[in-house]
Amino acid sequence: ALGIALAFLRHEPARTSEQAGIVLTLLAAGTLVLTALAAVQTVKGALRTRRCHQLLARCGQRMDLPGFPLPAWRIAAPFPVAAVSGVVSPRLILSSRLMDECTPDELAIVVRHEAAHARRRDNFLRSCLLALPDLFGFLKGGDIVAREWQHAVEEAADDEAVRSEPAARLTLAGALVRVGRMTAGPPP
């Protein structure tokens, strides 16, 4: 869109009797609205991440995970949380419940899964999705693309975490079942 606008400004004659019709004007206005909404979504996502990291600094417990490329934090939460948060300075967040109830092998596979998200830059890609104007976001089922993308990202991280090791696949399955049983209440 920016390229088209710049080409228009450079090559369109300054003085012309042409006028944009109502359809073109409405399409341009709609595009501006969608772009503004995408910008708002992007800023909201960045602010949520910033608040999360501030809360981590106040309430979380920093921990060392040998061989893990990101800072890791433990949070006291009854809900099982394992996530990589942030784009610019990502960090790993693990809940105390997850760390206390998973076996060491299950916890290792969970950490490998989250490391895969970090290596693949999934949070950056998610922020890019937020930055795209969403024409179908107002329709029922408009979040299908985001939902399917999230599903594919999780599968890819699972695949990378197990690296075609049969024993690791069993450990991952066990961890998924254990974590699934922990998710009785609403997420924090």
GROMACS .gro file of C-alpha atoms in nm:
model
  188
    1ALA     CA    1   0.000   0.000   0.000
    2LEU     CA    2   0.284   0.238   0.083
    3GLY     CA    3   0.452   0.164  -0.251
    4ILE     CA    4   0.131   0.233  -0.440
    5ALA     CA    5   0.076   0.558  -0.248
    6LEU     CA    6   0.432   0.675  -0.321
    7ALA     CA    7   0.401   0.583  -0.690
    8PHE     CA    8   0.071   0.770  -0.705
    9LEU     CA    9   0.221   1.082  -0.548
   10ARG     CA   10   0.522   1.073  -0.778
   11HIS     CA   11   0.357   0.994  -1.113
   12GLU     CA   12   0.001   1.128  -1.090
   13PRO     CA   13  -0.034   1.478  -1.234
   14ALA     CA   14  -0.085   1.742  -0.966
   15ARG     CA   15  -0.358   1.921  -1.156
   16THR     CA   16  -0.623   1.696  -1.301
   17SER     CA   17  -0.996   1.703  -1.346
   18GLU     CA   18  -1.027   1.339  -1.236
   19GLN     CA   19  -1.209   1.273  -0.914
   20ALA     CA   20  -1.216   0.959  -0.708
   21GLY     CA   21  -1.554   0.791  -0.718
   22ILE     CA   22  -1.757   0.690  -0.415
   23VAL     CA   23  -1.646   0.326  -0.439
   24LEU     CA   24  -1.276   0.413  -0.439
   25THR     CA   25  -1.328   0.661  -0.156
   26LEU     CA   26  -1.513   0.400   0.054
   27LEU     CA   27  -1.246   0.138  -0.014
   28ALA     CA   28  -0.972   0.383   0.088
   29ALA     CA   29  -1.161   0.473   0.406
   30GLY     CA   30  -1.213   0.105   0.488
   31THR     CA   31  -0.844   0.036   0.437
   32LEU     CA   32  -0.753   0.321   0.670
   33VAL     CA   33  -0.989   0.186   0.938
   34LEU     CA   34  -0.848  -0.168   0.908
   35THR     CA   35  -0.492  -0.035   0.922
   36ALA     CA   36  -0.574   0.172   1.231
   37LEU     CA   37  -0.732  -0.130   1.401
   38ALA     CA   38  -0.425  -0.340   1.320
   39ALA     CA   39  -0.201  -0.070   1.469
   40VAL     CA   40  -0.416  -0.065   1.784
   41GLN     CA   41  -0.393  -0.446   1.812
   42THR     CA   42  -0.016  -0.431   1.775
   43VAL     CA   43   0.020  -0.163   2.043
   44LYS     CA   44  -0.214  -0.353   2.278
   45GLY     CA   45  -0.005  -0.668   2.232
   46ALA     CA   46   0.316  -0.479   2.306
   47LEU     CA   47   0.162  -0.322   2.618
   48ARG     CA   48   0.038  -0.662   2.743
   49THR     CA   49   0.388  -0.804   2.701
   50ARG     CA   50   0.542  -0.507   2.881
   51ARG     CA   51   0.299  -0.544   3.173
   52CYS     CA   52   0.373  -0.917   3.186
   53HIS     CA   53   0.746  -0.854   3.205
   54GLN     CA   54   0.701  -0.588   3.474
   55LEU     CA   55   0.491  -0.832   3.676
   56LEU     CA   56   0.758  -1.099   3.628
   57ALA     CA   57   1.024  -0.863   3.762
   58ARG     CA   58   0.811  -0.789   4.073
   59CYS     CA   59   0.659  -1.131   4.146
   60GLY     CA   60   0.854  -1.392   3.952
   61GLN     CA   61   1.160  -1.581   4.059
   62ARG     CA   62   1.454  -1.579   3.819
   63MET     CA   63   1.612  -1.919   3.765
   64ASP     CA   64   1.897  -2.066   3.565
   65LEU     CA   65   1.827  -2.338   3.311
   66PRO     CA   66   2.159  -2.472   3.182
   67GLY     CA   67   2.169  -2.475   2.805
   68PHE     CA   68   1.851  -2.269   2.768
   69PRO     CA   69   1.917  -1.956   2.558
   70LEU     CA   70   1.666  -1.724   2.731
   71PRO     CA   71   1.619  -1.585   3.080
   72ALA     CA   72   1.381  -1.813   3.271
   73TRP     CA   73   1.129  -1.719   3.537
   74ARG     CA   74   0.921  -1.922   3.780
   75ILE     CA   75   0.582  -1.784   3.878
   76ALA     CA   76   0.356  -1.898   4.160
   77ALA     CA   77   0.040  -2.001   3.975
   78PRO     CA   78  -0.206  -2.287   4.019
   79PHE     CA   79  -0.262  -2.295   3.642
   80PRO     CA   80   0.008  -2.476   3.440
   81VAL     CA   81   0.200  -2.211   3.247
   82ALA     CA   82   0.486  -2.273   3.007
   83ALA     CA   83   0.539  -1.987   2.764
   84VAL     CA   84   0.791  -1.772   2.588
   85SER     CA   85   0.695  -1.408   2.632
   86GLY     CA   86   0.826  -1.115   2.433
   87VAL     CA   87   0.971  -1.034   2.093
   88VAL     CA   88   1.261  -0.799   2.162
   89SER     CA   89   1.378  -0.959   2.488
   90PRO     CA   90   1.196  -1.292   2.512
   91ARG     CA   91   1.192  -1.493   2.832
   92LEU     CA   92   1.065  -1.830   2.944
   93ILE     CA   93   0.787  -1.841   3.203
   94LEU     CA   94   0.712  -2.162   3.395
   95SER     CA   95   0.452  -2.195   3.668
   96SER     CA   96   0.536  -2.350   4.001
   97ARG     CA   97   0.261  -2.608   3.957
   98LEU     CA   98   0.404  -2.725   3.626
   99MET     CA   99   0.754  -2.746   3.773
  100ASP     CA  100   0.638  -2.927   4.086
  101GLU     CA  101   0.407  -3.184   3.924
  102CYS     CA  102   0.592  -3.278   3.604
  103THR     CA  103   0.866  -3.537   3.607
  104PRO     CA  104   1.218  -3.413   3.520
  105ASP     CA  105   1.189  -3.572   3.173
  106GLU     CA  106   0.848  -3.410   3.112
  107LEU     CA  107   0.978  -3.074   3.228
  108ALA     CA  108   1.279  -3.109   2.997
  109ILE     CA  109   1.055  -3.179   2.697
  110VAL     CA  110   0.834  -2.879   2.788
  111VAL     CA  111   1.143  -2.658   2.800
  112ARG     CA  112   1.261  -2.799   2.463
  113HIS     CA  113   0.916  -2.719   2.318
  114GLU     CA  114   0.939  -2.359   2.441
  115ALA     CA  115   1.298  -2.333   2.312
  116ALA     CA  116   1.165  -2.435   1.972
  117HIS     CA  117   0.918  -2.144   1.985
  118ALA     CA  118   1.207  -1.909   2.065
  119ARG     CA  119   1.432  -2.046   1.787
  120ARG     CA  120   1.151  -2.023   1.533
  121ARG     CA  121   1.071  -1.663   1.640
  122ASP     CA  122   0.703  -1.752   1.678
  123ASN     CA  123   0.631  -1.446   1.895
  124PHE     CA  124   0.767  -1.218   1.624
  125LEU     CA  125   0.550  -1.390   1.365
  126ARG     CA  126   0.246  -1.358   1.594
  127SER     CA  127   0.313  -0.985   1.628
  128CYS     CA  128   0.331  -0.962   1.248
  129LEU     CA  129  -0.010  -1.130   1.227
  130LEU     CA  130  -0.144  -0.871   1.473
  131ALA     CA  131  -0.001  -0.595   1.254
  132LEU     CA  132  -0.186  -0.713   0.944
  133PRO     CA  133  -0.522  -0.553   0.868
  134ASP     CA  134  -0.788  -0.821   0.919
  135LEU     CA  135  -1.074  -0.790   0.672
  136PHE     CA  136  -1.253  -1.093   0.816
  137GLY     CA  137  -1.202  -1.011   1.185
  138PHE     CA  138  -1.554  -0.873   1.212
  139LEU     CA  139  -1.718  -1.188   1.080
  140LYS     CA  140  -1.814  -1.500   1.271
  141GLY     CA  141  -1.523  -1.739   1.238
  142GLY     CA  142  -1.293  -1.454   1.137
  143ASP     CA  143  -1.026  -1.579   1.375
  144ILE     CA  144  -0.987  -1.908   1.186
  145VAL     CA  145  -0.652  -1.808   1.034
  146ALA     CA  146  -0.505  -1.711   1.372
  147ARG     CA  147  -0.640  -2.027   1.536
  148GLU     CA  148  -0.506  -2.254   1.261
  149TRP     CA  149  -0.173  -2.074   1.263
  150GLN     CA  150  -0.147  -2.124   1.641
  151HIS     CA  151  -0.228  -2.494   1.602
  152ALA     CA  152   0.040  -2.534   1.331
  153VAL     CA  153   0.298  -2.347   1.541
  154GLU     CA  154   0.234  -2.574   1.840
  155GLU     CA  155   0.268  -2.886   1.625
  156ALA     CA  156   0.594  -2.758   1.475
  157ALA     CA  157   0.735  -2.685   1.821
  158ASP     CA  158   0.631  -3.033   1.936
  159ASP     CA  159   0.805  -3.188   1.634
  160GLU     CA  160   1.122  -2.991   1.698
  161ALA     CA  161   1.117  -3.076   2.069
  162VAL     CA  162   1.104  -3.452   2.012
  163ARG     CA  163   1.340  -3.456   1.712
  164SER     CA  164   1.201  -3.789   1.591
  165GLU     CA  165   1.308  -3.966   1.911
  166PRO     CA  166   1.050  -4.234   2.004
  167ALA     CA  167   1.118  -4.201   2.377
  168ALA     CA  168   1.082  -3.822   2.359
  169ARG     CA  169   0.748  -3.860   2.181
  170LEU     CA  170   0.620  -4.073   2.470
  171THR     CA  171   0.749  -3.822   2.723
  172LEU     CA  172   0.580  -3.537   2.534
  173ALA     CA  173   0.252  -3.730   2.524
  174GLY     CA  174   0.276  -3.792   2.898
  175ALA     CA  175   0.348  -3.425   2.964
  176LEU     CA  176   0.051  -3.318   2.751
  177VAL     CA  177  -0.181  -3.552   2.940
  178ARG     CA  178  -0.046  -3.437   3.278
  179VAL     CA  179  -0.078  -3.068   3.188
  180GLY     CA  180  -0.424  -3.128   3.043
  181ARG     CA  181  -0.535  -3.267   3.378
  182MET     CA  182  -0.400  -2.959   3.555
  183THR     CA  183  -0.612  -2.716   3.351
  184ALA     CA  184  -0.934  -2.748   3.549
  185GLY     CA  185  -0.981  -2.376   3.616
  186PRO     CA  186  -0.954  -2.063   3.405
  187PRO     CA  187  -0.608  -1.944   3.297
  188PRO     CA  188  -0.452  -1.663   3.501
   0.00000   0.00000   0.00000
